[in-house]
CSV table of C-alpha atoms in Angstrom, one decimal:
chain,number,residue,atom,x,y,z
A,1,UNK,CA,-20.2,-1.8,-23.4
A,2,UNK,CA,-22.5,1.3,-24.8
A,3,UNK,CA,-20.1,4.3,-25.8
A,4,UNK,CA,-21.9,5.7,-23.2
A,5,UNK,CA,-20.6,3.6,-20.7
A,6,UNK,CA,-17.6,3.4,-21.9
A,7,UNK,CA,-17.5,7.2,-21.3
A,8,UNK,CA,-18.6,7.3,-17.7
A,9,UNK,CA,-15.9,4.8,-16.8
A,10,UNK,CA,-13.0,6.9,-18.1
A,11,UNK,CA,-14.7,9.8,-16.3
A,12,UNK,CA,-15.3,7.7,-13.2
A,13,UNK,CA,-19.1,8.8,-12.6
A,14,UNK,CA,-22.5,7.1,-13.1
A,15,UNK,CA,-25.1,9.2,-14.3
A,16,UNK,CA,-28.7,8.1,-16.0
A,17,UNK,CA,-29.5,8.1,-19.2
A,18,UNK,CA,-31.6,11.2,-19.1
A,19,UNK,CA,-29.4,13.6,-17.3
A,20,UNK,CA,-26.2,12.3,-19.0
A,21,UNK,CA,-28.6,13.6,-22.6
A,22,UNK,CA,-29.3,16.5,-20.9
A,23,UNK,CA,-25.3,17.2,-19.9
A,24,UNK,CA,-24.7,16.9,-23.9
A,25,UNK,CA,-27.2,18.8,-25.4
A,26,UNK,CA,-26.0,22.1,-27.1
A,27,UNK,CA,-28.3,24.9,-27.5
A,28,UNK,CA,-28.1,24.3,-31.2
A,29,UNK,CA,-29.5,21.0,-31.1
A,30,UNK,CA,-32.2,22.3,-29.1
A,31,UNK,CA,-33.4,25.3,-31.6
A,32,UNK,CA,-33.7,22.2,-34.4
A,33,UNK,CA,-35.6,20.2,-32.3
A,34,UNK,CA,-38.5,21.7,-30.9
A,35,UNK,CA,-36.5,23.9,-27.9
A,36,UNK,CA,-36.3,20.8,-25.6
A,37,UNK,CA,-34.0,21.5,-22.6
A,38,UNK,CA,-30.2,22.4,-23.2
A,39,UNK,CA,-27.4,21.9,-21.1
A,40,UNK,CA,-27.0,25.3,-19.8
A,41,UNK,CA,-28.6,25.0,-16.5
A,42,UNK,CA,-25.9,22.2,-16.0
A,43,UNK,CA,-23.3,24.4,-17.1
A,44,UNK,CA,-24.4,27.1,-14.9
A,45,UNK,CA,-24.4,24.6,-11.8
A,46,UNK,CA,-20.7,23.4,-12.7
A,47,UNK,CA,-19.2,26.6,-13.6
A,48,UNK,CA,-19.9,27.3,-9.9
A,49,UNK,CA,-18.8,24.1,-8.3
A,50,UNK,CA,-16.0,23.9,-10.1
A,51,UNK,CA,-14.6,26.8,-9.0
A,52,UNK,CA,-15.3,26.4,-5.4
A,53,UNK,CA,-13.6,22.6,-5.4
A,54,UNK,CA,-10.7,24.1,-7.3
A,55,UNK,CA,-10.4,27.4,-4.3
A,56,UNK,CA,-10.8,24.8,-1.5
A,57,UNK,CA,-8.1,22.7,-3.0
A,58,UNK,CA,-5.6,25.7,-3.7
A,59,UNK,CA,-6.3,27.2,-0.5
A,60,UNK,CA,-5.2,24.1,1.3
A,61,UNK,CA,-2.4,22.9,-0.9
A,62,UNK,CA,-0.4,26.2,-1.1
A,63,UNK,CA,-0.8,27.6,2.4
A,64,UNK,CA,1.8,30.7,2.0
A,65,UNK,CA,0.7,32.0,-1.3
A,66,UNK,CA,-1.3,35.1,-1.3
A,67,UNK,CA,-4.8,36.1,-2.9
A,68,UNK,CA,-3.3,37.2,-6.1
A,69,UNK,CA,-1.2,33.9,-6.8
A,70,UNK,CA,-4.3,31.5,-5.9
A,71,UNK,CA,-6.2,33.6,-8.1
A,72,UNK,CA,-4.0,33.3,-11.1
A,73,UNK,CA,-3.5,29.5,-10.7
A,74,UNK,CA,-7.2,29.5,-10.2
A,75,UNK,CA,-8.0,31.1,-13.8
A,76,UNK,CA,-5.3,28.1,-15.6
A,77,UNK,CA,-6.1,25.2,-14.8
A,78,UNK,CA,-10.9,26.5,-14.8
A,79,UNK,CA,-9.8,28.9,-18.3
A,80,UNK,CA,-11.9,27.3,-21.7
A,81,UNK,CA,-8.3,26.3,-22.4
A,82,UNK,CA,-7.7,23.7,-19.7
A,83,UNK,CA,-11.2,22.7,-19.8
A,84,UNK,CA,-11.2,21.9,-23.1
A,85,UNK,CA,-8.0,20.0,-23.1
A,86,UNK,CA,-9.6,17.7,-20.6
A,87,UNK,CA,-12.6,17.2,-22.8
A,88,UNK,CA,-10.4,16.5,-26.0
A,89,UNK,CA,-8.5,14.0,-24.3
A,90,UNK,CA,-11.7,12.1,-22.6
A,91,UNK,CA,-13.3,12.8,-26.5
A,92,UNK,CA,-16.6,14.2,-24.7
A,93,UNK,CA,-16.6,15.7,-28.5
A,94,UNK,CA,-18.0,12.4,-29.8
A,95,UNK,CA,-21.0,12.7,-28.1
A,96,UNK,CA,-22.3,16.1,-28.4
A,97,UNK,CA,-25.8,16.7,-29.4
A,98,UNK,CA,-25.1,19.2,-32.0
A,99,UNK,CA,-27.5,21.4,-34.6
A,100,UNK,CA,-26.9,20.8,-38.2
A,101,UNK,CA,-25.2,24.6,-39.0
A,102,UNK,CA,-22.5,23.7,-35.6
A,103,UNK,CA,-21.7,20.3,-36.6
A,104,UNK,CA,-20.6,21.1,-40.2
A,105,UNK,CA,-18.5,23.8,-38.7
A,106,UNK,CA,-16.4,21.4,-36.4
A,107,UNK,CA,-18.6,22.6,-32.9
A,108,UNK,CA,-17.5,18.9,-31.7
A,109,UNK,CA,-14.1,20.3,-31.3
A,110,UNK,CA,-14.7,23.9,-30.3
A,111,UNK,CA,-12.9,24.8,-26.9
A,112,UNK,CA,-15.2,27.3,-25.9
A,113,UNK,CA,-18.5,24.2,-26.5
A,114,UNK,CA,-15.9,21.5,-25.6
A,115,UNK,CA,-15.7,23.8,-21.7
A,116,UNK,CA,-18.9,24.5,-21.3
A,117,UNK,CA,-19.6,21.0,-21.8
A,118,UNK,CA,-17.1,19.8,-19.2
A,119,UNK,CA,-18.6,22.2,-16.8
A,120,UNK,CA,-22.3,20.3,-17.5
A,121,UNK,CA,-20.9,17.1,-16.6
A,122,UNK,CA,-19.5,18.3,-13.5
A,123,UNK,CA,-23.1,20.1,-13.0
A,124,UNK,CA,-24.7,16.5,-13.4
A,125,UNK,CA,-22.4,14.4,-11.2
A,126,UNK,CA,-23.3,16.7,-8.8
A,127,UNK,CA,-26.7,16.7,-8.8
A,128,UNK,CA,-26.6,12.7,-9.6
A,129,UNK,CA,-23.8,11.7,-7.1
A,130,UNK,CA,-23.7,14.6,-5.2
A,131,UNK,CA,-20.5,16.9,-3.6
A,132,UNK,CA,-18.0,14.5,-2.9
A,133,UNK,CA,-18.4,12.7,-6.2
A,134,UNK,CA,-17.9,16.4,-7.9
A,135,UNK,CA,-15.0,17.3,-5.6
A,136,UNK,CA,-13.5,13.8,-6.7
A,137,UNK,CA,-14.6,14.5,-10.5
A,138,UNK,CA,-12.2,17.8,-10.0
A,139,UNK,CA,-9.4,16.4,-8.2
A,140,UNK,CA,-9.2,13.4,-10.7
A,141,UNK,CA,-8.9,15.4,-14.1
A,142,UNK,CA,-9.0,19.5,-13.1
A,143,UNK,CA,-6.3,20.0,-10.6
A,144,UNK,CA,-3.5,18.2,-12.2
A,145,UNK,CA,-3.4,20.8,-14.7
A,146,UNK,CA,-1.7,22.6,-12.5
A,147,UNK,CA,2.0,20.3,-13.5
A,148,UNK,CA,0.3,20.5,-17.0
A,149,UNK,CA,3.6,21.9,-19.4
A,150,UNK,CA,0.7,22.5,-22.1
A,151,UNK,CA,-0.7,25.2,-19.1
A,152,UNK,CA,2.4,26.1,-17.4
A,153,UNK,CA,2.0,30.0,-17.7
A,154,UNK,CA,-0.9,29.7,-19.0
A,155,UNK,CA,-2.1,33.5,-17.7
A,156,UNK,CA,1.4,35.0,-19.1
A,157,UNK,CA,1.1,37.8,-21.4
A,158,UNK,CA,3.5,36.4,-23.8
A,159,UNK,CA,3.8,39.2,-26.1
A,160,UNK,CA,4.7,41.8,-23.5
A,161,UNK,CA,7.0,39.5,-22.1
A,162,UNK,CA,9.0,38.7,-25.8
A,163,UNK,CA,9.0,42.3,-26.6
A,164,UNK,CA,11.0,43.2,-23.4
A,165,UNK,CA,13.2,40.0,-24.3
A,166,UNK,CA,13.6,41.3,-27.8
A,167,UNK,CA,14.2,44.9,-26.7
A,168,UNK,CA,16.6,44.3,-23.6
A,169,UNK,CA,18.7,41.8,-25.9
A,170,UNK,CA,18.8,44.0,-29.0
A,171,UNK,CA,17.9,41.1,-31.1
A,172,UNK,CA,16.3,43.4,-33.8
A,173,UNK,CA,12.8,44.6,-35.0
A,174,UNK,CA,9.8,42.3,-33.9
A,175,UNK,CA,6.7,41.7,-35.9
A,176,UNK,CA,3.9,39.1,-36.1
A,177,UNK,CA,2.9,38.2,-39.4
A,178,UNK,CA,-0.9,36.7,-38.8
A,179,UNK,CA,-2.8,34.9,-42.2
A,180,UNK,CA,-6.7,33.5,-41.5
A,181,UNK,CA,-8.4,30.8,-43.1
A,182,UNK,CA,-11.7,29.0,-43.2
A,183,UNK,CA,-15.3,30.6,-43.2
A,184,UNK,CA,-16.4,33.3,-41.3
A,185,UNK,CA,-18.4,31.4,-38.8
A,186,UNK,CA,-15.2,28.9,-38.0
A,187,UNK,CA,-12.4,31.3,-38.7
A,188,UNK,CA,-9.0,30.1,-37.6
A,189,UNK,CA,-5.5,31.8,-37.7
A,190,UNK,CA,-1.7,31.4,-37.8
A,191,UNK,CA,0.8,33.8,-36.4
A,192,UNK,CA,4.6,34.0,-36.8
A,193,UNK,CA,6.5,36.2,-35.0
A,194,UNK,CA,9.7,37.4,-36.8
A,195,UNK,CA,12.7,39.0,-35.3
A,196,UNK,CA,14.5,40.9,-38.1
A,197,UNK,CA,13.7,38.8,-41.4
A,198,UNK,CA,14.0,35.5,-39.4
A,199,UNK,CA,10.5,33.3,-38.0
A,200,UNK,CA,10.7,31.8,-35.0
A,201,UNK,CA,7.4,30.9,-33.1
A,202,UNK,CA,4.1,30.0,-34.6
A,203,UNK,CA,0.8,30.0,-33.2
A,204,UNK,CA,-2.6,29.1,-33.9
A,205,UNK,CA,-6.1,30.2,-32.6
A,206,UNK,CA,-9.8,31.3,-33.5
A,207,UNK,CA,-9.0,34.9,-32.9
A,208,UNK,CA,-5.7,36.7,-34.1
A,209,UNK,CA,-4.6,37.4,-30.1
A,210,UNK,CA,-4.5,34.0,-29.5
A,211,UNK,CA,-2.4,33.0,-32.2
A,212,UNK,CA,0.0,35.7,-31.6
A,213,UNK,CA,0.1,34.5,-27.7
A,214,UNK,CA,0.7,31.6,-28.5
A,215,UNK,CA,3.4,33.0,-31.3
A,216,UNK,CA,5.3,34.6,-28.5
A,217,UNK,CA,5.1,31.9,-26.0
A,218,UNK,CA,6.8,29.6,-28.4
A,219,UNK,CA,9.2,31.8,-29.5
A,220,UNK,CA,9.7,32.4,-25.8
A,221,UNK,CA,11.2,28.9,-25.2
A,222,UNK,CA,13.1,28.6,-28.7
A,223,UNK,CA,15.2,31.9,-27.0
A,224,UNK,CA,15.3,30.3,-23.3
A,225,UNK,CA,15.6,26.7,-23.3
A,226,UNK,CA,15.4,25.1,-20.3
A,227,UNK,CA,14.7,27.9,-18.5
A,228,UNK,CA,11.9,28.6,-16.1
A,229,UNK,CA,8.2,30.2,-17.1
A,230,UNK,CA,8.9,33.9,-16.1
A,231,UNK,CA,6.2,34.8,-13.1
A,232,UNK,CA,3.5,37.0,-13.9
């Protein structure tokens, strides 16, 4: 069994040769070889399917929440983030058609190419296998997110939330101390939050709001085990 194959099986879809190219084929790759076709359209297509299949399952699965909550449990479990989570652990990374320039700077494993390509797939399987394969697609690998702990809260502002912790507790004086590494054009940080002149959390991410997000979130838990994620 091709890669290839072996790939459609774990995402439970059949798709020809051609389109399943097409679904993998960065923009990059395209520039460096002659501007054939890129997977955007695809993207575009599953970007929009997705989020209807993802409405239409919250809608009927939490009847008594409002607008507001369906919306923020909408934007987890369709962010880059989730998306990308899915793709790392299906490694759709492995078979991106990538330009010289985004390969050498780790594009295989970028979240925001690693999305967009999840979002292609979903594009194709649709247009191959048509809705109820895509609503399947979506149910099989989107919505259980939802009990995902890597996502629970996903849409919290963490740092406002430690900084009325921090504040309300008098624990002390709280500061993020955020160091970057790498080149410019793949750029990645790490943020520690300290409280007084002790570290707790760390975070890392390709911009410095991430990391400190992440930063508070974990210092978050290390102050409330075993409580619940605060609502928004």
């Amino acid at each position: 069994m091709s890669s290839k194959e072996e790939l459609m099986k774990r995402l439970g879809i059949e798709i020809d040769s051609e389109t399943f190219r097409l679904a993998f084929t960065h923009r990059s790759y395209s520039y460096e070889n002659g501007g054939i076709p890129t997977n955007e359209r695809l993207e575009f297509l599953g970007d929009s399917i997705l989020g209807f299949c993802v409405a239409e399952y919250l809608y009927a699965k939490f009847p008594d929440l409002p607008e507001g909550d369906l919306a923020k449990r909408r934007a987890a479990i369709v962010s880059t983030r989730a998306l990308a989570m899915i793709a790392r652990d299906l490694e759709v990374g492995k078979h991106l058609l990538l330009g010289r320039g985004e390969a050498q700077s780790n594009g295989a494993d970028k979240s925001s190419i690693l999305a967009d390509t999840m979002e292609s797939i979903l594009g194709a399987t649709y247009l191959v296998q048509g809705m109820d394969a895509a609503r399947a697609f979506v149910l099989r690998f989107v919505t259980p997110l939802l009990e995902d702990p890597r996502l629970l809260g996903a849409t919290t502002d963490w740092k406002t939330v430690i900084q009325e912790v921090v504040a309300s507790r008098k624990l002390g004086e709280l500061r993020y101390q955020v160091t970057g590494s790498g080149p410019d054009h793949a750029r990645t940080y790490l943020a520690v939050l300290h409280i007084d002149d002790k570290g707790y959390g760390e975070g890392h991410g390709p911009s410095k709001k991430e990391a400190e997000q992440e930063a508070a979130h974990q210092t978050w838990l290390q102050l409330n085990p075993g409580e619940q994620i605060p609502k928004n």
